[in-house]
Amino acid sequence: MKPASNTRKIALAIVLCSVALLLPIWASLQLSWIQSELHERNDGFGYVHDVLRRAEKTADQVSHAVERINSSHLPPCSAQERDLMRDIDLESDYTQAVGRIANDVIVCSSLDNRELIYLDKPGLVTENGVKEYFHVVLTRNKHPLNVFAKDGVAVITDPDLPLDVSLNDNDISLALLVPSADGQHVLASRGDRIDPRWVRSLPKGEERTYNKDGYMVMAARSSRYDLAVVVASPRERIDRRVRHFALLFVPIGVLCGVSLIWATMYLARLRSSFDNRLKAAVRRREFYVEYQPVVDLKSRRWTGAEALVRWRTDDTTVRPDLFIPLAEERHLIHLITQQVVSLIAEDLPRLLKIDPSFRVAINLSPDDLRMQSTVEMLRSLLALEGVCPGNLEVEATERAFVEDQKISHVLEQIRSLGIQVAIDDFGIGYSSLSRIHSFRFDILKIDKTFVDTIGTEGVARGVMLPIIDIARSLDLHIVAEGVEREEQARFLQAYGIERAQGWLFSAPLSVAALSKELRERSQETVALK
Ligand code: C2E
Ligand code: CA
Ligand code: CA
């Protein structure tokens, strides 16, 4: 391996490892951030909803009191009406007192003292005509109360009651306000960091989260009353939460990153150990070839065979569909092909002695078809004594034609040697007809999957016949693969297919078994003559 490409690989590995490590860490930090904001928002809206519910209940009790007093039609400030006021007061947990009001003076109330209570001008008159007086001091301890007046009835409430929720943290601010009023009048608040303008654009019945002046702000506006609740949480709180979550998530992220790197390295080692194992297998000549006979369907004569590679490891034989795709992926297939061709070079003269027209088909992979040395290998086979181009055939999978147009050059050279080229596994679905048209080949191998459909309810005709038509229109010979039943052989023969292979005729055989069978068959033919 060149040092320059080595350095590039190391640099790439370092970059990939860093990404593999940093990416999960970055993701875990993101997750910590998202989780913190989510928790903060949930907590914040918990307070908002709680306060809004209490404020709405207070407003409900105010309007209920006004309605009850006015619908009782008792003489204003009479003893009966004052009894009723006291009843309402006792039943309503958010009202402090109920009374009669005229010209900003409470003339009588559920409070025991009979003095007149003079109020300043109302701080606010709402859209439904409720007059609101704020910071009214009625008690000896000077606790400010709010008075709501409508239709001559006054209801006195404690503005702090709706805010009476337990806050987990002192740095959270909370406010109940009248959003439609100029300056968004604050009815009550805890903490002083809330700017009433934050909720200026909040529509009725909606809730929003804002990022304002270093605070995460959660706000909701009542759909029934002119009320809104705002909670502001300083960003430092969220940062604290992020640190808390990061302590949990980042180690997990690091663990994921390290596992990812470990898994990648493990896979790379597996791959390189596969590479080494395969190269050693080539050196130790662990590959051998079996031949599956190809028969002439009309005479059932064995006219040739497909060479199929096998890998004999210490105790088992590995099937080619397990190692061929991996060898192709690792670009080591050419080593196998070289060994297969050299094994065929040993077997072919022996087979031709029995039947000089016998033809052996060799499977080539896309990589082989890109290499000039493949042509040289085939040329060396042709140089063997008694071997002519008609004794060889090359099979290339349909996939090869799709993957690389460059192979056409090698294919053309193979054809110019007089060796016929077959398209293998035809119909599996890789190529479009137009692509196949642009390559010149001689034989089409119909895949077993299509042969399998013969004899099943009408499907055979639907799938097989167009394939046969395509082959005919391209002037190709046809070989059917995977024939297992006599019925399939007869169907194929009826549709003019010349050659087939499959377990019906023979499984793949060792060269010794094939030679023996060929010899016996040729003796039978001589005897018949
Ligand atoms: P393929 O070229 O389509 O080979 C035909 C496969 O079908 C062979 O499997 C054969 O044993 C199997 N077969 C034949 N008749 C029947 C039958 O009647 N029923 C059933 N169920 N199967 C049948 P094998 O030997 O396991 O080969 C699998 C694949 O490995 C081959 O498919 C081919 O793509 C690849 N392969 C085999 N030898 C070589 C080789 O030397 N070079 C390359 N590049 N690929 C090879
Ligand atoms: Ca084949
Ligand atoms: Ca095939």
XYZ file of C-alpha atoms and ligand atoms in Angstrom:
577
model
C 0.000 0.000 0.000
C 1.281 3.494 -0.884
C 2.277 5.706 2.098
C 0.232 8.616 0.729
C -2.959 6.572 0.626
C -2.119 5.241 4.092
C -1.849 8.768 5.480
C -5.144 9.694 3.855
C -6.799 6.630 5.373
C -5.456 7.448 8.840
C -6.643 11.047 8.480
C -10.064 9.812 7.376
C -10.203 7.377 10.307
C -9.336 10.193 12.755
C -12.037 12.420 11.254
C -14.608 9.613 11.370
C -13.725 8.676 14.963
C -13.986 12.311 16.042
C -17.364 12.618 14.349
C -18.507 9.327 15.877
C -17.517 10.591 19.323
C -18.605 14.215 19.017
C -21.916 13.597 17.315
C -23.503 11.650 20.207
C -22.089 14.198 22.682
C -23.545 17.043 20.659
C -26.857 15.139 20.438
C -26.876 14.566 24.207
C -26.249 18.279 24.858
C -29.090 19.128 22.503
C -31.262 16.638 24.334
C -30.321 18.167 27.707
C -31.252 21.567 26.366
C -34.577 20.412 24.941
C -35.416 18.509 28.129
C -34.601 21.523 30.332
C -36.748 23.888 28.325
C -39.537 21.338 28.286
C -39.401 20.868 32.066
C -39.205 24.607 32.687
C -42.148 25.226 30.384
C -44.206 22.478 32.014
C -43.489 23.822 35.493
C -44.202 27.407 34.369
C -47.501 26.551 32.774
C -48.395 24.530 35.849
C -48.272 27.810 37.855
C -49.971 29.807 35.077
C -52.927 27.431 34.856
C -53.266 27.208 38.617
C -53.354 30.988 39.075
C -55.653 31.531 36.111
C -58.073 28.938 37.456
C -58.163 30.715 40.855
C -58.547 34.144 39.241
C -61.420 32.938 37.089
C -63.057 31.405 40.136
C -62.779 34.763 41.932
C -64.363 36.496 38.939
C -67.105 33.853 38.880
C -67.840 34.503 42.545
C -67.970 38.280 41.965
C -70.510 38.029 39.167
C -72.486 35.388 41.076
C -72.712 37.708 44.107
C -73.911 40.630 41.977
C -76.539 38.481 40.332
C -77.818 36.949 43.600
C -78.203 40.270 45.363
C -79.943 42.017 42.498
C -82.256 39.105 41.723
C -83.371 38.859 45.379
C -85.157 42.262 45.041
C -84.714 42.901 48.759
C -84.738 46.537 49.867
C -81.135 47.804 49.502
C -79.188 47.703 52.771
C -82.180 46.223 54.608
C -81.495 43.707 57.370
C -82.553 40.852 55.023
C -80.266 42.013 52.261
C -77.353 42.259 54.683
C -78.110 38.714 55.882
C -77.997 37.603 52.264
C -74.683 39.467 51.840
C -73.248 37.605 54.822
C -74.485 34.264 53.434
C -72.821 34.940 50.100
C -69.655 36.018 51.838
C -69.525 32.802 53.862
C -70.184 30.606 50.840
C -67.590 32.295 48.594
C -64.042 31.403 49.505
C -62.407 34.088 47.359
C -64.516 37.105 48.451
C -63.779 39.064 51.592
C -67.042 41.039 51.753
C -70.133 42.006 49.731
C -71.938 45.354 49.871
C -73.953 48.078 48.231
C -72.107 50.912 46.452
C -73.258 54.299 45.164
C -71.032 57.092 43.801
C -67.813 55.342 44.865
C -69.093 54.905 48.454
C -69.825 51.521 49.999
C -72.995 52.314 51.909
C -73.550 48.973 53.614
C -71.807 45.593 53.545
C -71.468 42.150 55.069
C -68.793 43.649 57.314
C -70.035 44.361 60.797
C -69.168 48.081 60.926
C -71.926 50.248 59.592
C -69.715 53.105 58.556
C -69.654 54.359 55.018
C -66.505 53.404 53.124
C -65.259 56.074 50.769
C -63.293 54.891 47.774
C -61.157 56.796 45.269
C -62.161 56.873 41.621
C -62.132 53.383 40.092
C -58.718 52.385 38.729
C -60.313 50.702 35.800
C -63.691 50.213 34.147
C -63.769 46.974 32.141
C -65.507 46.364 28.817
C -68.541 44.812 30.644
C -68.935 47.862 32.874
C -67.274 46.471 36.014
C -65.622 49.240 38.038
C -62.417 48.079 39.669
C -60.927 49.865 42.676
C -57.418 48.799 43.649
C -55.376 48.942 46.843
C -58.363 49.681 49.035
C -57.374 49.503 52.692
C -60.248 48.387 54.945
C -58.535 46.445 57.675
C -56.409 47.521 60.566
C -53.314 45.701 59.281
C -53.544 47.815 56.089
C -53.625 44.830 53.757
C -54.727 46.235 50.352
C -57.859 44.735 48.836
C -59.605 45.064 45.480
C -63.231 46.138 45.056
C -65.298 45.155 42.046
C -68.565 47.014 41.524
C -71.416 46.382 39.158
C -75.102 47.289 39.146
C -74.826 48.890 42.600
C -73.221 45.814 44.213
C -69.596 45.827 45.455
C -67.531 42.675 45.999
C -64.299 42.941 47.951
C -61.546 40.420 47.188
C -58.010 39.752 48.296
C -55.788 40.085 45.180
C -53.154 37.807 46.710
C -55.498 34.828 47.021
C -55.306 33.666 43.375
C -51.528 33.946 43.603
C -51.396 31.743 46.626
C -49.593 28.861 44.896
C -46.444 27.313 46.230
C -43.502 28.277 44.062
C -40.501 25.960 44.091
C -38.083 28.718 43.523
C -37.851 32.313 44.648
C -36.449 33.555 41.374
C -39.702 32.818 39.534
C -41.967 35.873 39.117
C -45.702 35.695 38.741
C -48.361 38.270 37.835
C -52.110 38.443 37.352
C -53.132 41.292 35.092
C -55.875 42.879 33.042
C -54.609 42.629 29.481
C -57.074 45.019 27.820
C -56.314 47.892 30.219
C -53.910 50.618 29.238
C -50.515 49.534 30.495
C -51.925 46.022 31.107
C -52.899 46.745 34.701
C -51.302 44.393 37.229
C -53.890 43.100 39.734
C -51.386 41.175 41.810
C -47.829 39.959 41.501
C -45.032 38.056 43.164
C -41.530 39.069 42.240
C -40.978 42.217 40.274
C -39.500 41.095 37.006
C -42.638 40.962 34.904
C -43.164 43.565 32.252
C -46.943 43.703 31.495
C -46.173 44.652 27.884
C -44.929 41.113 27.250
C -48.525 39.905 26.909
C -49.830 42.818 24.863
C -50.466 40.698 21.766
C -51.766 37.585 23.503
C -55.228 36.685 22.105
C -58.108 35.553 24.338
C -58.061 31.906 25.381
C -54.493 31.399 24.143
C -51.210 30.642 25.818
C -47.698 31.412 24.631
C -44.060 31.059 25.548
C -41.721 33.982 24.902
C -38.040 34.652 25.378
C -37.846 38.166 26.782
C -35.034 40.105 28.414
C -33.202 37.013 29.672
C -36.394 35.319 30.870
C -38.454 32.426 29.646
C -41.973 33.794 29.832
C -45.075 31.625 29.977
C -48.421 33.398 29.674
C -52.071 32.491 29.289
C -55.105 34.678 28.787
C -58.580 33.754 29.988
C -61.210 33.113 27.363
C -64.025 34.218 29.717
C -62.632 37.213 31.619
C -60.301 40.078 30.986
C -57.501 38.319 32.853
C -54.074 37.044 32.027
C -51.382 35.272 34.026
C -47.672 35.582 33.352
C -44.798 33.572 34.809
C -41.187 34.571 34.161
C -38.326 32.253 34.777
C -34.723 33.493 34.484
C -32.522 31.799 31.889
C -30.021 30.879 34.643
C -32.605 28.451 35.998
C -32.731 26.720 32.611
C -28.940 26.718 32.411
C -28.903 25.018 35.817
C -31.315 22.404 34.519
C -29.211 21.919 31.360
C -26.198 21.191 33.560
C -28.272 18.753 35.565
C -29.511 16.870 32.474
C -26.094 17.047 30.790
C -24.614 15.189 33.773
C -26.976 12.362 32.882
C -27.043 12.503 29.085
C -23.454 13.376 28.179
C -21.975 10.219 29.735
C -24.590 8.242 27.785
C -23.551 10.166 24.641
C -19.882 9.406 25.305
C -20.762 5.763 25.834
C -22.697 5.686 22.527
C -19.796 7.371 20.720
C -17.259 4.953 22.154
C -19.520 1.980 21.340
C -19.918 3.285 17.796
C -16.157 3.566 17.369
C -15.665 0.150 18.925
C -18.318 -1.428 16.627
C -16.784 0.249 13.564
C -13.315 -0.951 14.521
C -14.645 -4.419 15.227
C -16.331 -4.524 11.800
C -13.176 -3.201 10.152
C -11.166 -5.917 11.907
C -13.705 -8.536 10.823
C -13.442 -7.268 7.287
C -9.690 -7.238 7.280
C -9.669 -10.672 8.883
C -12.050 -11.801 6.094
C -9.616 -10.266 3.579
C -6.676 -12.063 5.145
C -8.618 -15.305 5.463
C -9.636 -15.179 1.811
C -6.130 -14.357 0.606
C -4.794 -17.262 2.694
C -7.483 -19.534 1.191
C -6.265 -18.599 -2.302
C -2.679 -19.319 -1.252
C -3.619 -22.642 0.290
C -5.776 -23.516 -2.705
C -8.857 -24.078 -0.549
C -11.126 -23.280 -3.473
C -12.257 -26.023 -5.781
C -14.771 -26.293 -8.569
C -17.848 -28.400 -9.152
C -19.540 -28.709 -12.493
C -23.277 -28.653 -12.985
C -24.220 -30.303 -16.266
C -26.078 -28.324 -18.923
C -28.332 -30.552 -21.033
C -29.784 -30.322 -24.487
C -33.515 -30.419 -23.700
C -34.480 -32.349 -26.837
C -31.879 -35.152 -26.661
C -31.133 -34.834 -22.901
C -27.459 -35.056 -23.837
C -24.976 -33.414 -21.456
C -23.486 -30.816 -23.759
C -21.566 -28.840 -21.172
C -21.394 -27.711 -17.539
C -21.284 -24.567 -15.422
C -18.233 -24.290 -13.189
C -19.303 -23.427 -9.646
C -16.716 -22.534 -7.063
C -16.636 -24.026 -3.557
C -14.572 -23.092 -0.496
C -13.383 -25.936 1.636
C -12.330 -24.590 5.017
C -10.907 -26.814 7.774
C -14.094 -28.724 8.462
C -16.867 -27.322 6.240
C -17.606 -26.269 2.715
C -18.811 -22.681 2.390
C -21.478 -21.962 -0.199
C -20.539 -19.405 -2.844
C -23.529 -17.183 -2.216
C -22.053 -16.582 1.254
C -18.518 -15.573 0.250
C -18.857 -14.373 -3.373
C -20.838 -11.184 -2.523
C -18.345 -10.352 0.243
C -15.371 -11.047 -2.016
C -16.974 -8.812 -4.655
C -17.540 -6.052 -2.130
C -13.930 -6.257 -0.906
C -12.710 -6.339 -4.531
C -11.011 -9.665 -3.977
C -13.165 -11.666 -6.379
C -10.510 -11.573 -9.068
C -8.230 -13.733 -6.904
C -10.974 -16.366 -6.781
C -11.630 -16.110 -10.504
C -7.920 -16.667 -11.190
C -8.002 -19.824 -9.087
C -11.223 -21.050 -10.725
C -9.714 -20.523 -14.195
C -6.530 -22.356 -13.235
C -8.626 -25.263 -11.862
C -10.634 -25.334 -15.093
C -7.337 -25.355 -17.002
C -6.490 -28.596 -15.140
C -9.896 -30.224 -15.694
C -10.830 -29.136 -19.209
C -8.340 -31.259 -21.236
C -9.527 -34.314 -19.277
C -13.177 -33.590 -20.113
C -12.445 -32.809 -23.764
C -10.789 -36.186 -24.143
C -14.207 -37.736 -23.441
C -16.261 -35.186 -25.404
C -14.279 -32.749 -27.596
C -17.336 -30.486 -28.054
C -17.995 -30.194 -24.281
C -18.453 -26.604 -23.142
C -17.623 -25.165 -19.713
C -19.299 -21.959 -18.525
C -17.321 -19.657 -16.236
C -18.988 -17.122 -13.913
C -17.430 -13.653 -14.021
C -18.103 -10.825 -11.605
C -18.295 -7.101 -12.465
C -14.697 -6.593 -11.258
C -13.431 -9.356 -13.594
C -15.155 -7.649 -16.485
C -13.242 -4.457 -15.815
C -9.866 -6.165 -15.940
C -7.806 -6.757 -19.007
C -6.168 -9.740 -17.250
C -9.486 -11.620 -17.531
C -9.081 -11.602 -21.313
C -5.523 -12.889 -20.899
C -6.695 -15.680 -18.588
C -9.250 -16.828 -21.141
C -6.656 -16.584 -23.892
C -4.392 -18.883 -21.867
C -7.249 -21.413 -21.620
C -7.644 -21.273 -25.401
C -3.936 -21.965 -25.759
C -4.355 -25.355 -24.091
C -4.202 -28.360 -26.313
C -7.568 -29.286 -27.848
C -9.388 -26.243 -26.480
C -11.280 -24.072 -28.954
C -13.561 -21.069 -28.322
C -16.672 -23.266 -28.549
C -15.496 -25.129 -25.429
C -15.835 -22.012 -23.309
C -18.674 -19.730 -22.286
C -18.667 -16.756 -19.975
C -21.545 -15.834 -17.636
C -22.000 -12.317 -16.366
C -24.846 -11.353 -14.065
C -27.410 -8.853 -15.212
C -26.118 -6.604 -12.408
C -22.755 -6.168 -14.144
C -24.418 -4.557 -17.113
C -26.053 -1.973 -14.928
C -23.099 -1.162 -12.752
C -20.531 -0.195 -15.296
C -20.700 0.538 -18.966
C -16.911 0.240 -19.186
C -17.126 -3.542 -19.080
C -18.367 -3.573 -22.662
C -14.781 -3.202 -23.855
C -13.641 -6.374 -22.033
C -16.805 -8.202 -23.086
C -16.184 -7.296 -26.707
C -12.625 -8.633 -26.481
C -13.934 -11.885 -24.994
C -16.438 -12.179 -27.814
C -13.753 -11.426 -30.349
C -11.878 -14.483 -29.026
C -14.917 -16.426 -30.229
C -16.164 -17.140 -26.683
C -19.898 -16.711 -26.225
C -21.209 -14.492 -23.447
C -24.288 -15.305 -21.372
C -26.331 -12.877 -19.295
C -26.918 -14.662 -15.984
C -29.853 -14.444 -13.594
C -31.862 -12.644 -16.232
C -35.146 -11.128 -15.054
C -34.107 -10.557 -11.406
C -34.775 -6.936 -12.128
C -31.575 -4.965 -12.221
C -31.474 -3.951 -15.822
C -33.785 -2.207 -18.151
C -34.172 -3.561 -21.622
C -32.568 -0.479 -23.108
C -29.382 -1.134 -21.109
C -29.237 -4.753 -22.183
C -29.697 -3.673 -25.793
C -26.512 -1.660 -25.612
C -24.418 -4.762 -24.780
C -23.806 -7.538 -27.203
C -24.131 -11.045 -25.824
C -25.205 -14.396 -27.111
C -27.037 -16.371 -24.465
C -29.713 -15.508 -21.936
C -29.969 -17.588 -18.757
C -33.483 -17.552 -17.364
C -33.282 -17.423 -13.587
C -34.644 -20.195 -11.389
C -37.247 -17.858 -9.868
C -39.035 -17.760 -13.227
C -38.592 -21.445 -13.922
C -40.190 -22.072 -10.500
C -43.408 -20.385 -11.675
C -43.965 -23.017 -14.355
C -46.974 -25.131 -13.462
C -48.326 -22.655 -10.961
C -51.719 -21.192 -11.846
C -51.242 -19.333 -15.115
C -48.382 -17.233 -13.759
C -45.828 -19.127 -15.834
C -47.212 -17.828 -19.064
C -47.410 -14.290 -17.678
C -43.764 -14.116 -16.661
C -41.878 -16.662 -18.723
C -43.234 -15.895 -22.134
C -42.242 -12.212 -22.304
C -38.718 -13.234 -21.256
C -38.584 -15.820 -24.027
C -39.910 -13.192 -26.463
C -37.196 -10.725 -25.418
C -34.514 -13.367 -25.984
C -35.929 -14.225 -29.408
C -36.176 -10.581 -30.452
C -32.499 -10.131 -29.502
C -31.590 -13.317 -31.382
C -30.230 -15.003 -28.249
C -29.873 -18.653 -27.291
C -31.695 -19.525 -24.077
C -30.559 -21.630 -21.120
C -33.024 -22.240 -18.289
C -31.676 -22.597 -14.748
C -32.932 -24.481 -11.724
C -35.104 -27.063 -13.494
C -36.252 -29.445 -10.806
C -39.360 -31.101 -12.310
C -40.027 -32.954 -15.542
C -43.072 -30.765 -16.097
C -40.810 -27.693 -16.233
C -38.442 -29.365 -18.688
C -41.363 -30.236 -20.971
C -42.819 -26.730 -20.785
C -39.438 -25.180 -21.667
C -38.895 -27.583 -24.509
C -42.404 -26.844 -25.871
C -41.466 -23.158 -25.982
C -38.351 -23.905 -28.015
C -35.752 -23.522 -25.261
C -32.651 -25.444 -26.205
C -30.666 -25.990 -23.062
C -31.284 -26.255 -19.324
C -29.591 -27.108 -16.052
C -30.992 -28.140 -12.720
C -31.343 -30.896 -10.167
C -33.741 -32.779 -12.471
C -30.706 -33.592 -14.610
C -27.899 -33.370 -12.109
C -26.619 -31.495 -9.083
C -23.136 -29.951 -9.378
C -20.538 -32.774 -9.566
C -16.835 -33.137 -8.890
C -14.709 -33.385 -12.001
C -14.168 -37.105 -11.281
C -17.918 -37.775 -11.044
C -18.606 -35.701 -14.149
C -15.926 -37.488 -16.173
C -17.224 -40.872 -15.073
C -20.813 -40.013 -16.011
C -19.740 -38.501 -19.364
C -17.710 -41.585 -20.164
C -20.609 -43.930 -19.367
C -22.996 -41.835 -21.435
C -20.660 -41.785 -24.448
C -20.238 -45.557 -24.226
C -24.033 -45.958 -24.154
C -24.319 -43.794 -27.269
C -21.661 -45.867 -29.060
C -23.447 -49.054 -28.022
C -26.791 -47.748 -29.341
C -25.218 -46.993 -32.674
P -25.576 -19.107 -10.397
O -24.520 -18.742 -11.348
O -26.961 -18.658 -10.707
O -25.472 -20.635 -10.210
C -26.546 -21.467 -10.124
C -26.812 -21.839 -8.722
O -28.027 -22.542 -8.635
C -25.751 -22.763 -8.145
O -25.636 -22.472 -6.773
C -26.374 -24.130 -8.327
O -25.850 -25.089 -7.424
C -27.803 -23.803 -8.032
N -28.701 -24.774 -8.680
C -28.524 -25.434 -9.857
N -29.584 -26.177 -10.156
C -30.471 -26.000 -9.143
C -31.786 -26.545 -8.895
O -32.355 -27.311 -9.657
N -32.407 -26.107 -7.758
C -31.793 -25.261 -6.906
N -32.451 -24.896 -5.814
N -30.573 -24.726 -7.128
C -29.909 -25.115 -8.231
P -24.262 -22.251 -6.111
O -23.273 -23.236 -6.631
O -24.503 -22.185 -4.643
O -23.829 -20.848 -6.645
C -24.456 -19.714 -6.216
C -23.979 -18.519 -6.967
O -22.625 -18.219 -6.661
C -23.988 -18.696 -8.471
O -25.263 -18.523 -8.959
C -23.035 -17.618 -8.882
O -23.681 -16.361 -8.937
C -22.037 -17.598 -7.780
N -20.864 -18.358 -8.202
C -20.665 -19.679 -8.159
N -19.439 -19.963 -8.640
C -18.865 -18.791 -9.009
C -17.612 -18.422 -9.587
O -16.747 -19.251 -9.895
N -17.398 -17.106 -9.807
C -18.306 -16.170 -9.514
N -18.026 -14.914 -9.765
N -19.498 -16.476 -8.978
C -19.782 -17.770 -8.726
Ca -24.068 -18.595 -13.351
Ca -28.009 -17.859 -12.217
